[in-house]
Short mmCIF file of C-alpha atoms and ligand atoms in Angstrom, two decimals:
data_model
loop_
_atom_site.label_atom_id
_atom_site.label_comp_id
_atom_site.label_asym_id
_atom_site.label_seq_id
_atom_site.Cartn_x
_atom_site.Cartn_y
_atom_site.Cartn_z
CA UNK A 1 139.81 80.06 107.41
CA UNK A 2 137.52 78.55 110.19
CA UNK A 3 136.47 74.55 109.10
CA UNK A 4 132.90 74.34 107.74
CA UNK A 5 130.06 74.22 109.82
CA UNK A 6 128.52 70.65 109.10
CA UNK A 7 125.03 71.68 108.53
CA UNK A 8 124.07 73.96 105.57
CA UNK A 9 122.41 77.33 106.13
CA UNK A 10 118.91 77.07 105.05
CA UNK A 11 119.33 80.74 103.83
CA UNK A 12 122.34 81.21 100.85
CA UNK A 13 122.36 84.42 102.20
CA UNK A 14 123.99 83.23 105.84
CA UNK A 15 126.70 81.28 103.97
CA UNK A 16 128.17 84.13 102.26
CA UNK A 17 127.42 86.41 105.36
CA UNK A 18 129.71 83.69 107.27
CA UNK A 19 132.45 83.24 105.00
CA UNK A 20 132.65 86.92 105.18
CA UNK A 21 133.03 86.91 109.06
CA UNK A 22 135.67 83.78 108.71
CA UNK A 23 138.12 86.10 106.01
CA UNK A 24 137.44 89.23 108.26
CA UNK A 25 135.74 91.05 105.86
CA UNK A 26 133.55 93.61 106.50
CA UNK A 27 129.51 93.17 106.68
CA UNK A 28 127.63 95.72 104.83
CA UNK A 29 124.35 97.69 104.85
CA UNK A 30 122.54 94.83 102.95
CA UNK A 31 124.22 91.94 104.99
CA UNK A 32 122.99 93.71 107.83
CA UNK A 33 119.27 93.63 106.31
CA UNK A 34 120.12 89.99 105.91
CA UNK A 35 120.59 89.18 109.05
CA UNK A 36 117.50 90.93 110.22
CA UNK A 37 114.93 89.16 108.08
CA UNK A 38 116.62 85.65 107.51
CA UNK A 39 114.06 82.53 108.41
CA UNK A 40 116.89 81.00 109.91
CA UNK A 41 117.32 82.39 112.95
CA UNK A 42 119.31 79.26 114.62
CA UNK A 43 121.51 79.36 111.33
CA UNK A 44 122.40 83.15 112.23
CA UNK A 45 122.83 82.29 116.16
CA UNK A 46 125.36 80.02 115.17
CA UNK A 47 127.31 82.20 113.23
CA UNK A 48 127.79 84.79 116.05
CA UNK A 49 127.87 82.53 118.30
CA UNK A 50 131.34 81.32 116.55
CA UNK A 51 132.17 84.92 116.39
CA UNK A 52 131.87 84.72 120.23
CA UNK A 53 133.57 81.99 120.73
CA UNK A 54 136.36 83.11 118.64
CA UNK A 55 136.62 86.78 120.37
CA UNK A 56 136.57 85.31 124.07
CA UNK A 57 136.28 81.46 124.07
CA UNK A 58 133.36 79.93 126.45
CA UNK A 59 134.13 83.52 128.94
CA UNK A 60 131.37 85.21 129.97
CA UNK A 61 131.85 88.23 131.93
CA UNK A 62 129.63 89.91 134.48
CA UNK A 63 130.13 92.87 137.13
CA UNK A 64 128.97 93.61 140.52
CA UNK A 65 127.28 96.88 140.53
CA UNK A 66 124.38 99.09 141.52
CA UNK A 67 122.00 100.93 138.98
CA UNK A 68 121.46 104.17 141.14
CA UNK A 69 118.71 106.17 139.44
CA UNK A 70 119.08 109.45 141.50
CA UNK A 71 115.79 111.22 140.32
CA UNK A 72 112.79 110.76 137.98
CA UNK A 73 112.39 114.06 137.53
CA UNK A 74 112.90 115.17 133.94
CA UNK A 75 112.00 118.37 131.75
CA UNK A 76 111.19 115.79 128.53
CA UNK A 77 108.47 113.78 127.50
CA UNK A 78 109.43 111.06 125.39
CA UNK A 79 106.22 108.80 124.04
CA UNK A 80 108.45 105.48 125.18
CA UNK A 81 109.17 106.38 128.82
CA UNK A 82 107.15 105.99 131.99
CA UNK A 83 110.12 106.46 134.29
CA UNK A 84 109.93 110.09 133.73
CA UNK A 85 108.25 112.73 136.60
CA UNK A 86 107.44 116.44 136.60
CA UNK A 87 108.83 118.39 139.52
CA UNK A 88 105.67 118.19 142.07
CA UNK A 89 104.52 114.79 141.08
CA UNK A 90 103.70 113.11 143.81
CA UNK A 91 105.89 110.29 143.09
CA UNK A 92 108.64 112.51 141.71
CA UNK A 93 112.17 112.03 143.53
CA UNK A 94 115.43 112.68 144.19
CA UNK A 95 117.80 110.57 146.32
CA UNK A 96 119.89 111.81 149.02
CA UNK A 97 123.54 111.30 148.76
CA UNK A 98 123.62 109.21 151.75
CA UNK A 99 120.86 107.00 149.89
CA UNK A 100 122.95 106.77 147.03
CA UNK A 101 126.37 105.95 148.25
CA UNK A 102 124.53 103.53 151.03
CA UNK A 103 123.55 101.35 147.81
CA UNK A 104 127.39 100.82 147.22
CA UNK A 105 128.32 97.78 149.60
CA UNK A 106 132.04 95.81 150.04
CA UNK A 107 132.13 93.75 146.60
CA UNK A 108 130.57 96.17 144.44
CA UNK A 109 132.96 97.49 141.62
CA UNK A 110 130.79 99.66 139.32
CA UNK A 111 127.96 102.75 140.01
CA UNK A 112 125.98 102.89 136.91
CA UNK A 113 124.38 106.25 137.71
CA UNK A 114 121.57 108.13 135.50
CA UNK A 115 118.42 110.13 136.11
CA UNK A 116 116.21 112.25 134.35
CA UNK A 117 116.96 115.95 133.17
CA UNK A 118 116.56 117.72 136.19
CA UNK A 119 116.09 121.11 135.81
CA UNK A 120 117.27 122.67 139.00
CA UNK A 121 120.49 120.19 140.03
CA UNK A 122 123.17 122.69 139.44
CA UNK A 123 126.34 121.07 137.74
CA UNK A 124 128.22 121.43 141.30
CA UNK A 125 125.78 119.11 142.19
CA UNK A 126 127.17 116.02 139.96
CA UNK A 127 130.51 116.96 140.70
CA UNK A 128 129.36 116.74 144.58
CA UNK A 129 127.82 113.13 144.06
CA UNK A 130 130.92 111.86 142.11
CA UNK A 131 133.28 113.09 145.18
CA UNK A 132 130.41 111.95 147.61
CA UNK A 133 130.71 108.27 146.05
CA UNK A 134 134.14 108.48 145.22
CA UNK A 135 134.93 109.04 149.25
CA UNK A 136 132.41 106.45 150.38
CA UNK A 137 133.83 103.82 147.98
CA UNK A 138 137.54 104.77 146.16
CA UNK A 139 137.28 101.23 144.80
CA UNK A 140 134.18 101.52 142.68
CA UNK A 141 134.43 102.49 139.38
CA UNK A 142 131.82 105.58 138.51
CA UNK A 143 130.32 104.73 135.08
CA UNK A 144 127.57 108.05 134.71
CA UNK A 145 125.21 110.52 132.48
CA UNK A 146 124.19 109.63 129.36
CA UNK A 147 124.76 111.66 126.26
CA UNK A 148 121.59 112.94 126.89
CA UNK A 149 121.96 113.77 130.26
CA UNK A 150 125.39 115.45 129.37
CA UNK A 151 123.44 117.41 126.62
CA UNK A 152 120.85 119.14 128.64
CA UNK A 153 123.42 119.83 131.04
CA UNK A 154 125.60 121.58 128.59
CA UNK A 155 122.67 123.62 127.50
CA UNK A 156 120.99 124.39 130.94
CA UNK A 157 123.96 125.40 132.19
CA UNK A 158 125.43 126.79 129.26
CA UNK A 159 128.85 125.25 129.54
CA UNK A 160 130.41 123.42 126.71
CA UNK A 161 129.92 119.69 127.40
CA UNK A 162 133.78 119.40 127.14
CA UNK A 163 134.41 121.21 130.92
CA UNK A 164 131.58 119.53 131.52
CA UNK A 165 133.44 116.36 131.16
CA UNK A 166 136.77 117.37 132.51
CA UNK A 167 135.42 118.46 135.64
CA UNK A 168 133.36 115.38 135.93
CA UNK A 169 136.06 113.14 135.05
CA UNK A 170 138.21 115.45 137.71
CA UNK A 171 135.26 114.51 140.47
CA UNK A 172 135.92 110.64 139.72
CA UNK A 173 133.62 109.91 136.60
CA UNK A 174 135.08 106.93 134.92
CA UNK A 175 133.01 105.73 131.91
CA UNK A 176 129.50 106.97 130.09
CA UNK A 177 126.87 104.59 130.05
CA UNK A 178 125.47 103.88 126.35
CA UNK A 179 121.69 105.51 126.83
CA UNK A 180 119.72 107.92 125.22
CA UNK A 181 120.62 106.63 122.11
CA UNK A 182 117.80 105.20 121.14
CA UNK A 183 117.17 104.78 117.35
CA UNK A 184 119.53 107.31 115.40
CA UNK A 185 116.58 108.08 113.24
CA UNK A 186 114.90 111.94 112.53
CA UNK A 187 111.98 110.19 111.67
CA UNK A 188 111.76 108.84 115.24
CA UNK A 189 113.15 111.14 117.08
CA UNK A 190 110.29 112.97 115.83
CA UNK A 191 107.95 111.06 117.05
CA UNK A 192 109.30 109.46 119.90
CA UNK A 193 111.63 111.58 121.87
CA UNK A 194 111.75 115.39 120.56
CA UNK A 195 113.90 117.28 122.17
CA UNK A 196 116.40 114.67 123.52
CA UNK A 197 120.23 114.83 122.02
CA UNK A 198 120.27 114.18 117.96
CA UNK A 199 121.91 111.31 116.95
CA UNK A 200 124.63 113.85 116.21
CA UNK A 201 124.50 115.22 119.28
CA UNK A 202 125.01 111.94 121.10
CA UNK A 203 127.51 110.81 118.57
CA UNK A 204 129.17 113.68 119.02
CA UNK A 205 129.50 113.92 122.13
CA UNK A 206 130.44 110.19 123.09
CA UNK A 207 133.53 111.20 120.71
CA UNK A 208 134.45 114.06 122.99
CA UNK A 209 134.36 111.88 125.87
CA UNK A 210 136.85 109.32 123.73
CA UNK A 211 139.06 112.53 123.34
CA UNK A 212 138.85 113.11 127.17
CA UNK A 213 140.02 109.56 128.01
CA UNK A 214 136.96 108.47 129.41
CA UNK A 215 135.63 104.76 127.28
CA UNK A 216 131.75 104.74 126.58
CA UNK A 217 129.21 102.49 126.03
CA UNK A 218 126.49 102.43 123.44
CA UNK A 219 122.95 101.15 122.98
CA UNK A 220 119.86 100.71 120.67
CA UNK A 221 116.45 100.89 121.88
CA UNK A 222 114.55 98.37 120.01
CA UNK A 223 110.77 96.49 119.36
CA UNK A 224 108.87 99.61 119.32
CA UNK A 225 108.12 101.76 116.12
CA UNK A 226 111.37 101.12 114.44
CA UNK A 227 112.04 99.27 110.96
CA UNK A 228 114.44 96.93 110.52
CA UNK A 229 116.87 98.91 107.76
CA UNK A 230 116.62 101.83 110.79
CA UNK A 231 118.29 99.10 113.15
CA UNK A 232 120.88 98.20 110.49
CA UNK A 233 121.77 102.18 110.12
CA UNK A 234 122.41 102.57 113.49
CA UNK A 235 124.79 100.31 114.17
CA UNK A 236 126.67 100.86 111.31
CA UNK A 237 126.72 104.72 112.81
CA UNK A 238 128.05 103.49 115.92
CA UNK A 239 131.10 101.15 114.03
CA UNK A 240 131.81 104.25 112.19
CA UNK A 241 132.10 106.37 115.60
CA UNK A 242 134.47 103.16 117.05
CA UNK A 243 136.30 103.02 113.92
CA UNK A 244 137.44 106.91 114.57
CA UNK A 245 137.91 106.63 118.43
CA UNK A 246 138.40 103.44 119.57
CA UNK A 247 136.21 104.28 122.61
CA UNK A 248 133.29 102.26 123.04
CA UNK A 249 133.69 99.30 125.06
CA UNK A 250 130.32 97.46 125.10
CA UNK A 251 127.11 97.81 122.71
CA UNK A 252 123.81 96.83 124.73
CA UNK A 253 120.84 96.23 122.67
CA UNK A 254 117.82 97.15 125.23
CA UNK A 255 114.73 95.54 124.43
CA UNK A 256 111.22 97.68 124.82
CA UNK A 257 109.15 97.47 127.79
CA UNK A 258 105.61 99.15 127.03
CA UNK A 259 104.77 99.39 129.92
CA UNK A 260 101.30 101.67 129.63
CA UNK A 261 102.44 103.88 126.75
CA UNK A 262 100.31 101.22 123.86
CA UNK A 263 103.49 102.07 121.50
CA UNK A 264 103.21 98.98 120.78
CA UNK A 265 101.30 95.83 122.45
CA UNK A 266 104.40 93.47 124.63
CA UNK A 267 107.89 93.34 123.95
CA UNK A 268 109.61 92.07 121.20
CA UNK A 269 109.20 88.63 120.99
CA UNK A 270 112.08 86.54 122.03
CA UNK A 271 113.67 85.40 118.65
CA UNK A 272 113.90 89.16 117.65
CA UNK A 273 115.80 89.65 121.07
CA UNK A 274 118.61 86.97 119.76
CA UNK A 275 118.45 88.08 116.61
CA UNK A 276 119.34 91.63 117.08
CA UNK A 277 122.06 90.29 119.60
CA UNK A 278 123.84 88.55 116.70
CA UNK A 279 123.42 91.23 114.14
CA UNK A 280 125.07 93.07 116.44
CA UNK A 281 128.02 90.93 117.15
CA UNK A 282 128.56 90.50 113.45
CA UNK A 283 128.04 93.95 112.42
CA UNK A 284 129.90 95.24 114.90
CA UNK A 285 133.32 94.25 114.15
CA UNK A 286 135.00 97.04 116.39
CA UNK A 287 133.06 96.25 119.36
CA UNK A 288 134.98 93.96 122.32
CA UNK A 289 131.70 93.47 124.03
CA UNK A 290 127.95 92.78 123.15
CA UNK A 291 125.81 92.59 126.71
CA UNK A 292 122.65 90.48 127.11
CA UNK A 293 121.14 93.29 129.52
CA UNK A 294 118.63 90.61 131.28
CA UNK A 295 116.70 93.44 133.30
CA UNK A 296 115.03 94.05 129.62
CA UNK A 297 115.59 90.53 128.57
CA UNK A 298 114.37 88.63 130.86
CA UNK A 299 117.04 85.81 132.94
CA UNK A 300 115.86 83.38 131.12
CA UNK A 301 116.54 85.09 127.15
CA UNK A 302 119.33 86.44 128.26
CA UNK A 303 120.97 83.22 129.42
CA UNK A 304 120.20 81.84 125.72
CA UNK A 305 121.50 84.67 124.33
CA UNK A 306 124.99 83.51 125.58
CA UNK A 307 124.47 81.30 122.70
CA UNK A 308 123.52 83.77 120.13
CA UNK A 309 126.63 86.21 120.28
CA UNK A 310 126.71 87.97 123.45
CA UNK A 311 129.55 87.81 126.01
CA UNK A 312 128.54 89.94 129.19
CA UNK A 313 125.39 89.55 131.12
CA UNK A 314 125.67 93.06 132.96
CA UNK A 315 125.67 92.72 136.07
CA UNK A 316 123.74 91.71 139.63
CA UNK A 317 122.29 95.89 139.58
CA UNK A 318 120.33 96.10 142.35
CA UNK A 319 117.11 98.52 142.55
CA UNK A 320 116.89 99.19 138.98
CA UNK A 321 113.99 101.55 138.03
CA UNK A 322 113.58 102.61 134.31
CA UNK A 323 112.34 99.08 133.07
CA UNK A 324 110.33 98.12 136.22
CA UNK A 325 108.51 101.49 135.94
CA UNK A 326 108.08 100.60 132.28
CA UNK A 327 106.90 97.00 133.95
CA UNK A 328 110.01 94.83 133.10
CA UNK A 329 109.33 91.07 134.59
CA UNK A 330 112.70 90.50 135.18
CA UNK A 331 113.73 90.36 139.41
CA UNK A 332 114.66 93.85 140.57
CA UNK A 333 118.32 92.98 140.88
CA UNK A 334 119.74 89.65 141.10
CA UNK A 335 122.49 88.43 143.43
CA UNK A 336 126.38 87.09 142.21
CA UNK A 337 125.43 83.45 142.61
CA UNK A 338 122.22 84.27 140.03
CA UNK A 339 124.00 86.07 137.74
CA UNK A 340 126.74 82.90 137.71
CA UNK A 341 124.29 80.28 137.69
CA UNK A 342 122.63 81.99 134.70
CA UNK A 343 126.03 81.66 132.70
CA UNK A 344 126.90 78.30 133.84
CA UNK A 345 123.20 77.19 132.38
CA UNK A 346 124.46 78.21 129.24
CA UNK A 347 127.60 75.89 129.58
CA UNK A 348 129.84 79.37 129.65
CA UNK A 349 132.08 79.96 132.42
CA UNK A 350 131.78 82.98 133.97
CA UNK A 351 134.13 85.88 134.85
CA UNK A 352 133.83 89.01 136.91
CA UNK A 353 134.95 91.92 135.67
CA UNK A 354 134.93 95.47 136.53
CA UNK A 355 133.38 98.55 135.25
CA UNK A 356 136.43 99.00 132.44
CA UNK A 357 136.70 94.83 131.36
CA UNK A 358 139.70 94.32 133.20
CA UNK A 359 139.70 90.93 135.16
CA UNK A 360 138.31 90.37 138.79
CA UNK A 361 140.02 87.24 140.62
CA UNK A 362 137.27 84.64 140.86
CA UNK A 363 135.73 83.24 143.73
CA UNK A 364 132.44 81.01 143.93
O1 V47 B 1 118.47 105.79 128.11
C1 V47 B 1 113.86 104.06 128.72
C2 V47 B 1 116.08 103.18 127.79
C3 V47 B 1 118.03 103.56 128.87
C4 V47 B 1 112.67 102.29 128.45
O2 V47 B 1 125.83 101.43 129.44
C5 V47 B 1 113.96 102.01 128.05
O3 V47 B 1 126.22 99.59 130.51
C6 V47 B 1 113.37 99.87 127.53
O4 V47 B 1 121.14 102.99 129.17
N1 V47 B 1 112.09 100.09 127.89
C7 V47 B 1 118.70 103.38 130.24
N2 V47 B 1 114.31 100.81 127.60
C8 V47 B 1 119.37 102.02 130.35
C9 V47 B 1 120.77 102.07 129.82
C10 V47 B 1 121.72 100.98 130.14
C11 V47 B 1 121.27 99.80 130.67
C12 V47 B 1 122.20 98.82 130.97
C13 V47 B 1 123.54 99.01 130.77
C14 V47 B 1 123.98 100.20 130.23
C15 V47 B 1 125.43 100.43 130.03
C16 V47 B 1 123.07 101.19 129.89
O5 V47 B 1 116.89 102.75 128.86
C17 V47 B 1 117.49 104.90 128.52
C18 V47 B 1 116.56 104.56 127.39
O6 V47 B 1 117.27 104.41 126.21
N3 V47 B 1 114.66 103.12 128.20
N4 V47 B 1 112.61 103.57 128.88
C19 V47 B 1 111.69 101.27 128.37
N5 V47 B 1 110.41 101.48 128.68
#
């Protein structure tokens, strides 16, 4: 048992929630509402931010890596996203391999590669980019495609996403990013993003990657048209997934940017950004890591929500697109000594790590 915390919870609700976390027992559906609608928001920081501190002390860890969005161009429409071109747009693209493994300078330790769903990018094409970066940079882990990505893919191409896989994971892939999630709900889906992988689909195949060897993230695209109980649901899908495979190794809640698409006026304000942080660290029992992605965040929010349960600020990224298209505030990519002084102004210490959480030797 964990001491007492000296002041009381102004919500009963939290106090039985924490002694819960303290004996290890596991939060439910109706906690989870809980958590989402208590008026004590600094009561429920406080809890996961013990829960932090218990997993991984004062440690906060960060990576130095490039987003590399390789093309806009994508056969969907989904309501939330403005990063999205036709082929023939005028500001449609597709980078050049050189431009893509030229982003990948001495110190960098992770490619987070996605794009659109290109319709004419044979798969020999992705297997050609992995190789391309793999030769350019051997020491740079490849984390690439989401779910979604993988899913068109499999059905353009009409190849089971498991050779898929293999042959990517052959070419150098190392890890899956955790988007196109978005909200595992039909009802939103519906509205939002039909035609993109089911949450079935994406659960399904982030478990075939697990099978394959190759560790996933996962994410939840939040503060648009989604309820709260919707939220709840979907993290309790992805604990189930982690409680079968053991394959996730980070959950990144990432925080709307409207952008022009008047889903919904501005982002979520910021005490709904720390609050779904801590749900998520308490909810998510099975889950190493919970990132405060400050691209969607915002440096400063993301800094406080070092406080409120999260443990990895992402990394320095570089030329990120999808949430500056969208109109995120945040700098377009933020250098080593940013990304350190942001932890250190949350009184954490910061460590790098690299694209799989294992340890980078530190130097200032
Ligand atoms: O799949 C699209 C989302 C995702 C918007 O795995 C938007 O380490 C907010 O997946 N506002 C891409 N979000 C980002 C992503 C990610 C980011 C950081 C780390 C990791 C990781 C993954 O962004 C998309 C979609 O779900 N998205 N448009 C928008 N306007």
């Amino acid at each position: 048992m964990q001491a007492a915390l000296t002041t009381a919870f102004r919500d009963h609700r939290l106090a039985r929630i924490r002694d819960k976390v303290c004996e290890r027992r596991r939060l439910d559906f109706r906690d989870g509402l809980a958590l989402f609608d208590t008026p004590d928001l600094i009561g429920l920081g406080r809890i996961a931010s013990e829960e932090k501190r218990r997993r991984t002390g004062d440690r906060v860890c960060f990576v130095v890596n490039r987003h590399i969005n390789y093309s806009n161009v994508c056969v969907l429409t989904c309501r939330f996203c403005e990063f999205a071109r036709k082929r023939g747009d005028p500001d449609a693209y597709l980078l050049s391999f050189e431009e893509i493994v030229g982003q990948l300078q001495p110190g960098v330790r992770e490619a987070h590669v996605v794009g659109g769903h290109h319709p004419d990018l044979p798969l020999q094409w992705y297997v050609n980019m992995l190789r391309a970066i793999r030769a350019h940079a051997p020491e740079v882990q490849i984390k690439a495609f989401t779910a979604s990505e993988l899913d068109y893919l499999a059905r353009r191409w009409k190849t089971p996403v498991e050779e898929i896989l293999a042959a990517f994971r052959d070419a150098g892939l190392d890890a899956l990013p955790g988007g196109g999630a978005e909200v595992f709900s039909d009802r939103i889906r519906r509205r939002l993003f039909r035609g993109k992988a089911s949450a079935g689909r994406w659960l399904q195949i982030h478990r075939l990657a697990h099978a394959a060897g190759i560790p996933t993230n996962a994410s939840l695209l939040y503060g648009h048209v989604e309820t709260t109980a919707e939220r709840v649901r979907h993290l309790l899908m992805l604990r189930d997934l982690q409680d079968e495979t053991g394959g996730f190794l980070a959950f990144i809640p990432l925080a709307y940017q409207p952008g022009t698409t008047k889903l919904v006026a501005r982002p979520a304000p910021a005490p709904d950004d720390l609050r779904t942080i801590a749900a998520a660290r308490l909810l998510l029992d099975n889950f190493a890591h919970v990132k405060a992605y400050w691209v969607m965040l915002g440096e400063s929010i993301a800094s406080v929500a070092l406080n409120f349960g999260a443990d990895d600020l992402d990394g320095t990224i570089g030329r990120e697109r999808i949430a500056h298209a969208a109109g995120a505030g945040s700098a377009a990519g933020l250098a080593r000594s940013g990304i350190v002084r942001l932890i250190e102004e949350a009184g954490m210490t910061p460590v790098e790590r690299d694209a799989l959480y294992r340890t980078v030797p530190f130097h200032a």
